[in-house]
PDB file of N, CA, C and O in Angstrom:
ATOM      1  N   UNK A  17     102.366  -9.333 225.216  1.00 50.00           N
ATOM      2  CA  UNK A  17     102.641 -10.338 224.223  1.00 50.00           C
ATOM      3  C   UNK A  17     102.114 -11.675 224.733  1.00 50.00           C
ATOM      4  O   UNK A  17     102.181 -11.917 225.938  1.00 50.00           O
ATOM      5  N   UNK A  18     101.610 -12.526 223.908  1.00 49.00           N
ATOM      6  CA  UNK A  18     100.829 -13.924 224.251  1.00 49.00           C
ATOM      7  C   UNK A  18     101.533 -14.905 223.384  1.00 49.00           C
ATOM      8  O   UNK A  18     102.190 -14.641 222.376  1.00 49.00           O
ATOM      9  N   UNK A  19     101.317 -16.030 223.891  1.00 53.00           N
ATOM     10  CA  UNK A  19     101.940 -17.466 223.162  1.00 53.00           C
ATOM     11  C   UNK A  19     100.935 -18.283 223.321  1.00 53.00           C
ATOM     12  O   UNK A  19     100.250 -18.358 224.341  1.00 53.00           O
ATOM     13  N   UNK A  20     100.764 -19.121 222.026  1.00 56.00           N
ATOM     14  CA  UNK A  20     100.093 -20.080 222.159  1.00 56.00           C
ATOM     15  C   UNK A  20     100.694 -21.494 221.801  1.00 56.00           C
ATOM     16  O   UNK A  20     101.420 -21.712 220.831  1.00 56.00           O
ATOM     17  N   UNK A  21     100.134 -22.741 223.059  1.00 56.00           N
ATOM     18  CA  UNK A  21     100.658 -23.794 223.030  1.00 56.00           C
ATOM     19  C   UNK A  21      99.708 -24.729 222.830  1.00 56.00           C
ATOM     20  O   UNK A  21      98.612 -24.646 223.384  1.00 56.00           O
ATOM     21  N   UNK A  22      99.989 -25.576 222.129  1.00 56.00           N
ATOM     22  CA  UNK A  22      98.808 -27.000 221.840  1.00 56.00           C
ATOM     23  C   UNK A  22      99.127 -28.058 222.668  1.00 56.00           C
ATOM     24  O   UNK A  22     100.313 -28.388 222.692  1.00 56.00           O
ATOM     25  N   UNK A  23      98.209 -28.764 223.463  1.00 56.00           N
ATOM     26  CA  UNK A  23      98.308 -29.554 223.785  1.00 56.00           C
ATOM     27  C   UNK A  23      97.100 -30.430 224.033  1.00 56.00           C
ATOM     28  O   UNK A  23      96.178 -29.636 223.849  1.00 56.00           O
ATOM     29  N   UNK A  24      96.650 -31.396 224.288  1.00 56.00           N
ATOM     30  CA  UNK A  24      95.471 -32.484 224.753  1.00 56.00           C
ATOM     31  C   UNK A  24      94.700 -32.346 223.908  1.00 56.00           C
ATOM     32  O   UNK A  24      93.601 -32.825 224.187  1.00 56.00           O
ATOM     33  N   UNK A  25      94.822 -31.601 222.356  1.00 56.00           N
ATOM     34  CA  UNK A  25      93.631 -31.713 221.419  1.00 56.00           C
ATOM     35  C   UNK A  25      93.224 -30.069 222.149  1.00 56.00           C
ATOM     36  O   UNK A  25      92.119 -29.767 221.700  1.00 56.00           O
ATOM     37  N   UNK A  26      93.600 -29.263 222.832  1.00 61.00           N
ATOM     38  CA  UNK A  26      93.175 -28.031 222.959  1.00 61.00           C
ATOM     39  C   UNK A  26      94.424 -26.982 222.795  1.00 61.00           C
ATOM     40  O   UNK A  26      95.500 -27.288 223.307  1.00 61.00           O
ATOM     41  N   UNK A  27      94.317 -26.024 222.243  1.00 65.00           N
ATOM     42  CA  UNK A  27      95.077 -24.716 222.955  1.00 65.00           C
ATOM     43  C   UNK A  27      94.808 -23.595 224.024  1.00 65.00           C
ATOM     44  O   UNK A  27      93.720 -23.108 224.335  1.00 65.00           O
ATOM     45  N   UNK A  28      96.093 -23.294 224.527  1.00 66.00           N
ATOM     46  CA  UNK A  28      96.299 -22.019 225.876  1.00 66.00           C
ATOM     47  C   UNK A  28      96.882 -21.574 225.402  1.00 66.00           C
ATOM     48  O   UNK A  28      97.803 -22.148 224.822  1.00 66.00           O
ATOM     49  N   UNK A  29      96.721 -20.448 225.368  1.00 69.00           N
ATOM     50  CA  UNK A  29      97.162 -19.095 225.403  1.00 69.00           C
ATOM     51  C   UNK A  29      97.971 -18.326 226.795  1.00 69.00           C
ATOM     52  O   UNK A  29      97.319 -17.728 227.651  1.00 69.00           O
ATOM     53  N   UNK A  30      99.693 -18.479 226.853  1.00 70.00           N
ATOM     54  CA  UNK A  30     100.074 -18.103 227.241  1.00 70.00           C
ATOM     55  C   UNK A  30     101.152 -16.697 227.137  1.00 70.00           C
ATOM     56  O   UNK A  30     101.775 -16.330 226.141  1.00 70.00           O
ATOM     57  N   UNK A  31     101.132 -15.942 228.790  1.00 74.00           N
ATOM     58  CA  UNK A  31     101.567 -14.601 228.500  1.00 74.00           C
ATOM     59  C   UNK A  31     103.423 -14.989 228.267  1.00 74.00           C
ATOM     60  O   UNK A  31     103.985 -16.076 228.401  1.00 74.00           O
ATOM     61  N   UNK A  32     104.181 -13.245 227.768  1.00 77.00           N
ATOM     62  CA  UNK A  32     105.410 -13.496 227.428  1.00 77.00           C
ATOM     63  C   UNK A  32     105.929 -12.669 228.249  1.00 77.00           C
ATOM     64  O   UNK A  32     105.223 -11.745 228.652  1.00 77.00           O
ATOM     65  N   UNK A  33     107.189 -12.785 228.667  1.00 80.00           N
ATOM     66  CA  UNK A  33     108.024 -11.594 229.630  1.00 80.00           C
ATOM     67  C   UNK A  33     108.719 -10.371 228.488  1.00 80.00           C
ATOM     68  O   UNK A  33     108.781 -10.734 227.313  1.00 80.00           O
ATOM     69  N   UNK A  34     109.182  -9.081 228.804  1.00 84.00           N
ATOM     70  CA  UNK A  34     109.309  -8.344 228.033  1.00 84.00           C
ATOM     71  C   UNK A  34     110.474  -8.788 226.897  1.00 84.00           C
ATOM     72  O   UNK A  34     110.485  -8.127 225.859  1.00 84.00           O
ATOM     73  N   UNK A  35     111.363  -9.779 227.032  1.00 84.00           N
ATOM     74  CA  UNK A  35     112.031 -10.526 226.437  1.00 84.00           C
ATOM     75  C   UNK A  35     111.560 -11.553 225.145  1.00 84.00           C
ATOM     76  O   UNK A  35     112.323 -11.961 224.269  1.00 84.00           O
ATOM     77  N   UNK A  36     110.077 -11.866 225.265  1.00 76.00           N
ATOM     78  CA  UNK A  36     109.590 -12.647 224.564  1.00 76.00           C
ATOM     79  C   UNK A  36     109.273 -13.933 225.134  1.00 76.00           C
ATOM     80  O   UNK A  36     108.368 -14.526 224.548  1.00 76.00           O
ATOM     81  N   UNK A  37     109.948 -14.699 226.441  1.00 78.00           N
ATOM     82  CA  UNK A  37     110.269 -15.812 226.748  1.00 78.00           C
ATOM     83  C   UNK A  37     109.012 -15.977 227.307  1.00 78.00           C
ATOM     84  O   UNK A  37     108.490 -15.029 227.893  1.00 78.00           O
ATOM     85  N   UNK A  38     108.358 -17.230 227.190  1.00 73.00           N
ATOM     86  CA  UNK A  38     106.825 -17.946 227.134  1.00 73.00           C
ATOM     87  C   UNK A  38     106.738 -18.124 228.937  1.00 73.00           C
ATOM     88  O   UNK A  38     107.505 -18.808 229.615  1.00 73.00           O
ATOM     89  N   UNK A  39     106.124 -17.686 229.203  1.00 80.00           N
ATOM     90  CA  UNK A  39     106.135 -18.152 231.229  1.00 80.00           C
ATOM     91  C   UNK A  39     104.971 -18.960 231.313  1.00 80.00           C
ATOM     92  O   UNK A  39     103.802 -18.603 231.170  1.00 80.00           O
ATOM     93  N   UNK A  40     105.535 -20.382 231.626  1.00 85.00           N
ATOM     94  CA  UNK A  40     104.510 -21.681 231.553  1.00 85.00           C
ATOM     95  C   UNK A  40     104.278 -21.785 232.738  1.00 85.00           C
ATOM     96  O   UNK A  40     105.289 -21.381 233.311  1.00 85.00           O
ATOM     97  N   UNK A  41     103.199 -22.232 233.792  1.00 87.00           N
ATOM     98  CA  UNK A  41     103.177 -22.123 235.145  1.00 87.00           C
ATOM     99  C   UNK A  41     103.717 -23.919 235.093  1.00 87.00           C
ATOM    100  O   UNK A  41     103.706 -24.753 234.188  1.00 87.00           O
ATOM    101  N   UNK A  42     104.169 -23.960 236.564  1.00 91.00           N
ATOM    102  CA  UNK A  42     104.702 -24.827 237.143  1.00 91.00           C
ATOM    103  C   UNK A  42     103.722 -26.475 236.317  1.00 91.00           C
ATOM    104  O   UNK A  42     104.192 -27.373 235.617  1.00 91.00           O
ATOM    105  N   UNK A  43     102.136 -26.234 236.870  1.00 91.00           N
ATOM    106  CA  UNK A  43     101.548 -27.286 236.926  1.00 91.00           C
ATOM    107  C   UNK A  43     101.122 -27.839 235.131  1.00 91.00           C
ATOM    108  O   UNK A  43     100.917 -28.971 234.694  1.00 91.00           O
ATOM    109  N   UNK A  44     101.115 -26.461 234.424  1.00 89.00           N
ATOM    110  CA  UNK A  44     101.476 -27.028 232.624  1.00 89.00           C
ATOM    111  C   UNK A  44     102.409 -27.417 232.251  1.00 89.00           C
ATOM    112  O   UNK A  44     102.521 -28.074 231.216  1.00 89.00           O
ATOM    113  N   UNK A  45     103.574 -27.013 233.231  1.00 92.00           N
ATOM    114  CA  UNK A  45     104.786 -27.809 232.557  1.00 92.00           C
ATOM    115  C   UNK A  45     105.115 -29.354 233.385  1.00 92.00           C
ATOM    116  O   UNK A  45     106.170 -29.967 233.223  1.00 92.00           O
ATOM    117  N   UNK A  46     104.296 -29.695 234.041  1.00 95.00           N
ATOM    118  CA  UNK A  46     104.282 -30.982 234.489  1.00 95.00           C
ATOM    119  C   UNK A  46     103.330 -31.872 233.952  1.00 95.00           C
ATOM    120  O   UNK A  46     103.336 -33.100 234.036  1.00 95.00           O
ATOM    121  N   UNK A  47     102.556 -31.181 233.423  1.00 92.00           N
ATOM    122  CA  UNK A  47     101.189 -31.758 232.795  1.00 92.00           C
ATOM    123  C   UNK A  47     102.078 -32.329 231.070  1.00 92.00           C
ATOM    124  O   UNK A  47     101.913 -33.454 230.598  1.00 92.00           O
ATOM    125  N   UNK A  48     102.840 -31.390 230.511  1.00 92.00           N
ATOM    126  CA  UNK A  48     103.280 -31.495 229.412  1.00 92.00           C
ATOM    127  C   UNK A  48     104.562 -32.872 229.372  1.00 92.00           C
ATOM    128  O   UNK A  48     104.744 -33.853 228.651  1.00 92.00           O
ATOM    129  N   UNK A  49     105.115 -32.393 230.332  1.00 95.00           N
ATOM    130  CA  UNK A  49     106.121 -33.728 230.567  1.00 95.00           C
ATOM    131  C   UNK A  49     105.638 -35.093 231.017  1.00 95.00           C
ATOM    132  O   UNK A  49     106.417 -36.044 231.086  1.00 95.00           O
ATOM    133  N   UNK A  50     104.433 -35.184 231.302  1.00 96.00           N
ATOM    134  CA  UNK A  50     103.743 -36.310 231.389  1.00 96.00           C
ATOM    135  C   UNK A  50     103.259 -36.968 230.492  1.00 96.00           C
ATOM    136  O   UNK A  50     103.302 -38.193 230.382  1.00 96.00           O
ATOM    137  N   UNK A  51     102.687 -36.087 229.673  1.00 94.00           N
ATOM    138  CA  UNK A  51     102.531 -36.539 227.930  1.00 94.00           C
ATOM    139  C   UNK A  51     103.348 -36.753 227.386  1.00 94.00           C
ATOM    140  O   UNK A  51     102.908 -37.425 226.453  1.00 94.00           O
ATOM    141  N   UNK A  52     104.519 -36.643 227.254  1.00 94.00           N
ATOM    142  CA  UNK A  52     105.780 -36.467 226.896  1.00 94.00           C
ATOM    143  C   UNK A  52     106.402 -37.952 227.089  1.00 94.00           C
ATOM    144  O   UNK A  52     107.192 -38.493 226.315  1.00 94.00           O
ATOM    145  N   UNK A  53     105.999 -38.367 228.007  1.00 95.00           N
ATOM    146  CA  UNK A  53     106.210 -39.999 228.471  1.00 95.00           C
ATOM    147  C   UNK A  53     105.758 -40.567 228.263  1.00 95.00           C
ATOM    148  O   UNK A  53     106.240 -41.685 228.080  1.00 95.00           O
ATOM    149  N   UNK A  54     103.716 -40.195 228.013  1.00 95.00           N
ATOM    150  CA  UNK A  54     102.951 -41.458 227.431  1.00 95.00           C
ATOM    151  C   UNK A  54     102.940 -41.530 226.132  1.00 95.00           C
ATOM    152  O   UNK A  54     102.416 -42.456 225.514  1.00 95.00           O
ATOM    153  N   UNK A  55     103.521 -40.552 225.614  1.00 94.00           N
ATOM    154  CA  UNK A  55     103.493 -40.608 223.939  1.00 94.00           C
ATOM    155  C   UNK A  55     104.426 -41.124 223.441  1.00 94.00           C
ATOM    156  O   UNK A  55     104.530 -40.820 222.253  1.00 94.00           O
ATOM    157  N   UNK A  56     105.417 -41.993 223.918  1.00 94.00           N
ATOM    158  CA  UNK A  56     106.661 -42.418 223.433  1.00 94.00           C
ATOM    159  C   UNK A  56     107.869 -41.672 222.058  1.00 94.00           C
ATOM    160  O   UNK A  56     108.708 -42.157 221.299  1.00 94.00           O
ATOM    161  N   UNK A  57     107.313 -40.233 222.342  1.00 95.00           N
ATOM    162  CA  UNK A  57     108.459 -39.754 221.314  1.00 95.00           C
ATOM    163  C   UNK A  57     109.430 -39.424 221.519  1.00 95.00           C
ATOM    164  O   UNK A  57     109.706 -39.277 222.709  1.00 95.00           O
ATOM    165  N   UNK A  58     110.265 -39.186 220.705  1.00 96.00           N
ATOM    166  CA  UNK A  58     111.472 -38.215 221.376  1.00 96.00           C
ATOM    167  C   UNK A  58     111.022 -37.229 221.973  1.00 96.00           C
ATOM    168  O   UNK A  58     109.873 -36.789 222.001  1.00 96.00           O
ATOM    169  N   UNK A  59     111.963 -36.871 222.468  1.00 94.00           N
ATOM    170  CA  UNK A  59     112.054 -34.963 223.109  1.00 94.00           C
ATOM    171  C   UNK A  59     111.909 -33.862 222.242  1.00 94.00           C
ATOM    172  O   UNK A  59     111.303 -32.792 222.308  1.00 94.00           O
ATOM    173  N   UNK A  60     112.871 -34.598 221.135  1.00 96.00           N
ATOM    174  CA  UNK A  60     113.153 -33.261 219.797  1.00 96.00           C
ATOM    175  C   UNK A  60     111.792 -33.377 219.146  1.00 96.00           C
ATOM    176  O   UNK A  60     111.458 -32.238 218.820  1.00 96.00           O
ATOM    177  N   UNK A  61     110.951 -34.173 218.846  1.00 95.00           N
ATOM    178  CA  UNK A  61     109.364 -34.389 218.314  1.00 95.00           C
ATOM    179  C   UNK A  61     108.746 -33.709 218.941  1.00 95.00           C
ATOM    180  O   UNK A  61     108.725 -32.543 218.546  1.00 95.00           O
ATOM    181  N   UNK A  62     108.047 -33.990 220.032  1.00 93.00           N
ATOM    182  CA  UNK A  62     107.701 -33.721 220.845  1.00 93.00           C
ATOM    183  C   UNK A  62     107.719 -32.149 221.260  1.00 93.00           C
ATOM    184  O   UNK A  62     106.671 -31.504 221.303  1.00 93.00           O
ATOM    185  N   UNK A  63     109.146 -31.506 221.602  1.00 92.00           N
ATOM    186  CA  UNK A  63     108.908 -30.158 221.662  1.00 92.00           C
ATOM    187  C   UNK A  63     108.466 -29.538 220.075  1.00 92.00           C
ATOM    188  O   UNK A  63     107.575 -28.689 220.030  1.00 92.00           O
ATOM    189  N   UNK A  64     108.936 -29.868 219.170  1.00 91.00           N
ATOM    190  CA  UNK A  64     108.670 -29.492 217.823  1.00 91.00           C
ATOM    191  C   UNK A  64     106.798 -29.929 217.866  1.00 91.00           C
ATOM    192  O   UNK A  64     106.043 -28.960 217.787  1.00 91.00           O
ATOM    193  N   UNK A  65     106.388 -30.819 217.941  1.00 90.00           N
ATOM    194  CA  UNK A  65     104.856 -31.002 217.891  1.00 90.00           C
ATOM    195  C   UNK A  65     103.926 -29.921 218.538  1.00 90.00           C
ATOM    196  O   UNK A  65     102.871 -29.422 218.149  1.00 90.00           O
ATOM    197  N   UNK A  66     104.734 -29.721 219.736  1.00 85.00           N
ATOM    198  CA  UNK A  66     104.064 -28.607 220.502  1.00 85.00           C
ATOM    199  C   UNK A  66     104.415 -27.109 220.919  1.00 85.00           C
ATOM    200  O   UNK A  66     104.289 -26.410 221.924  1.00 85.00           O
ATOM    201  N   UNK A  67     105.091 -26.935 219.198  1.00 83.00           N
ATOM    202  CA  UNK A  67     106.281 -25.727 219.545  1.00 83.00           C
ATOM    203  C   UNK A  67     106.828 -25.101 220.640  1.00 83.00           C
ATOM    204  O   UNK A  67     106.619 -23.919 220.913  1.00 83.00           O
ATOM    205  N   UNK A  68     107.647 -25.982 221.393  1.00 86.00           N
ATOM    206  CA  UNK A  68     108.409 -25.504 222.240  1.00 86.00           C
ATOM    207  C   UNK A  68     109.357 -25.988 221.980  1.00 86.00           C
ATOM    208  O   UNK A  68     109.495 -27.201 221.822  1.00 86.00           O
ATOM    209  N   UNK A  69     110.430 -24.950 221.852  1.00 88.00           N
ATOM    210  CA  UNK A  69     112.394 -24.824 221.862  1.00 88.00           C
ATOM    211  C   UNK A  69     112.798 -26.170 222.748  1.00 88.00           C
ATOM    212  O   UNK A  69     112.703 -26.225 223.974  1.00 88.00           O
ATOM    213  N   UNK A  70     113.129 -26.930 222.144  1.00 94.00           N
ATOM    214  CA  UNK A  70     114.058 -28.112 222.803  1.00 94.00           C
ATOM    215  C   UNK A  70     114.693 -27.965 223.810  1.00 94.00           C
ATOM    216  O   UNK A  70     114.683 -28.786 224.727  1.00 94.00           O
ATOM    217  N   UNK A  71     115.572 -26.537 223.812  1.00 93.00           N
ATOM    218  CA  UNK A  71     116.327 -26.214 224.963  1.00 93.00           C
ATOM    219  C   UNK A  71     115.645 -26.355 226.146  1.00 93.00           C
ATOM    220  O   UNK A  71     115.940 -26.989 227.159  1.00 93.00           O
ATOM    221  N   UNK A  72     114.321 -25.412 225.774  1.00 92.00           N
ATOM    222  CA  UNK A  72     113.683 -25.423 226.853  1.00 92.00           C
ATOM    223  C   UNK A  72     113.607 -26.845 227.463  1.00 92.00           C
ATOM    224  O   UNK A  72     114.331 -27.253 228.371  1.00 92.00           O
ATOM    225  N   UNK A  73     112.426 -27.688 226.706  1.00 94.00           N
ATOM    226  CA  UNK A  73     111.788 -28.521 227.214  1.00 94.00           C
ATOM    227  C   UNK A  73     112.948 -29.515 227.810  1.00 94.00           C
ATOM    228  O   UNK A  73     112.591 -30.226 228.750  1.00 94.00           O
ATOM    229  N   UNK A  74     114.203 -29.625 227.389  1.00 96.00           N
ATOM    230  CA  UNK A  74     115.372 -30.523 227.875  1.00 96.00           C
ATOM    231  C   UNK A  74     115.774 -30.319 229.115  1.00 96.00           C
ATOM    232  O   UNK A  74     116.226 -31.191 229.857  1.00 96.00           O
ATOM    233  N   UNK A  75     115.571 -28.759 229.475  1.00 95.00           N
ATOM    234  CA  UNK A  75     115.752 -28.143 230.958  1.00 95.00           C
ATOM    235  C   UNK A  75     114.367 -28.652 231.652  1.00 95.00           C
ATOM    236  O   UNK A  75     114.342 -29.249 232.729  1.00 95.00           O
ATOM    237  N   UNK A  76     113.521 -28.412 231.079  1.00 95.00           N
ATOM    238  CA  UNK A  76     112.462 -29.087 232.241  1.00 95.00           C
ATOM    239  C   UNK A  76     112.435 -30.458 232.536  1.00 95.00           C
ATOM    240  O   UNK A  76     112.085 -31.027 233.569  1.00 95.00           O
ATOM    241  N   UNK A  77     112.873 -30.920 231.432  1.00 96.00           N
ATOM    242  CA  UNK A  77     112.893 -32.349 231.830  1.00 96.00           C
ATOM    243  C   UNK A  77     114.335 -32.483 232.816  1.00 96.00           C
ATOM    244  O   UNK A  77     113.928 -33.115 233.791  1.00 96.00           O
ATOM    245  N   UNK A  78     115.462 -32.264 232.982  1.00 96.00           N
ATOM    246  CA  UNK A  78     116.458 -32.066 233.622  1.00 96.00           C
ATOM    247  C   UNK A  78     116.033 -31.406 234.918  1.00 96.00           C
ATOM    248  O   UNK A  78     116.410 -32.153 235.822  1.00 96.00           O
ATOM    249  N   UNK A  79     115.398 -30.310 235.435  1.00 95.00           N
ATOM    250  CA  UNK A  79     114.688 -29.588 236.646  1.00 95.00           C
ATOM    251  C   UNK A  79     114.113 -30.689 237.103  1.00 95.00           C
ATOM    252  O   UNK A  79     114.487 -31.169 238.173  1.00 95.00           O
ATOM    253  N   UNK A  80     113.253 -31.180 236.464  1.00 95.00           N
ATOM    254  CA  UNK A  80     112.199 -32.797 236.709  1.00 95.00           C
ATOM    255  C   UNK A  80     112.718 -34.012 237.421  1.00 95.00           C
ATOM    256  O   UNK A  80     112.078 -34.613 238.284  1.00 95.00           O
ATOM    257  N   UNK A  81     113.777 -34.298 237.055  1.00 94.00           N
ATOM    258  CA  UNK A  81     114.840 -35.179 237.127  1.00 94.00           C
ATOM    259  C   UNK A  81     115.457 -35.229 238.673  1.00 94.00           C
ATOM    260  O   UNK A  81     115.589 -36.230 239.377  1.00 94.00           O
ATOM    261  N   UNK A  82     115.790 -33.868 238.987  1.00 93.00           N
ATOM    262  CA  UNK A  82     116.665 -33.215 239.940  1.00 93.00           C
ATOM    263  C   UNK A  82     116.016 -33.274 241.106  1.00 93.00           C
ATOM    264  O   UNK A  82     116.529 -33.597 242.177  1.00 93.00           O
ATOM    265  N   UNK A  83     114.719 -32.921 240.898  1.00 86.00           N
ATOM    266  CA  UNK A  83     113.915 -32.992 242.035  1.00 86.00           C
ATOM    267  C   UNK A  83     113.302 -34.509 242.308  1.00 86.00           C
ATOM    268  O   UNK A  83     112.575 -34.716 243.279  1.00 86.00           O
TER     269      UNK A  83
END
């Protein structure tokens, strides 16, 4: 199973675990939360712009945080 995510004016095509759940590598999901800051939107926009589940992206930003 594959997922696809938009971002920078391009899409990736990412794989899914047998669950469905999207496995983003470490360095896209830092890349994404960086945009995420220069774009001044919310969170809830933002994951919705680039279809990703809020939950999610609220945990990465929280993981982000922590470290």
């Amino acid at each position: 199973m594959t997922f696809m995510i938009e971002g920078d004016g391009a899409s990736e095509i990412l794989k899914c675990d047998k669950l469905g759940r999207v496995q983003v590598p470490l360095e896209r999901r830092e890349a994404i939360l960086d945009e995420c800051e220069r774009s001044g939107m919310s969170g809830v926009a933002f994951a919705r712009h680039h279809g990703i589940k809020y939950q999610t992206f609220a945990a990465w930003r929280q993981r982000r945080k922590k470290a």
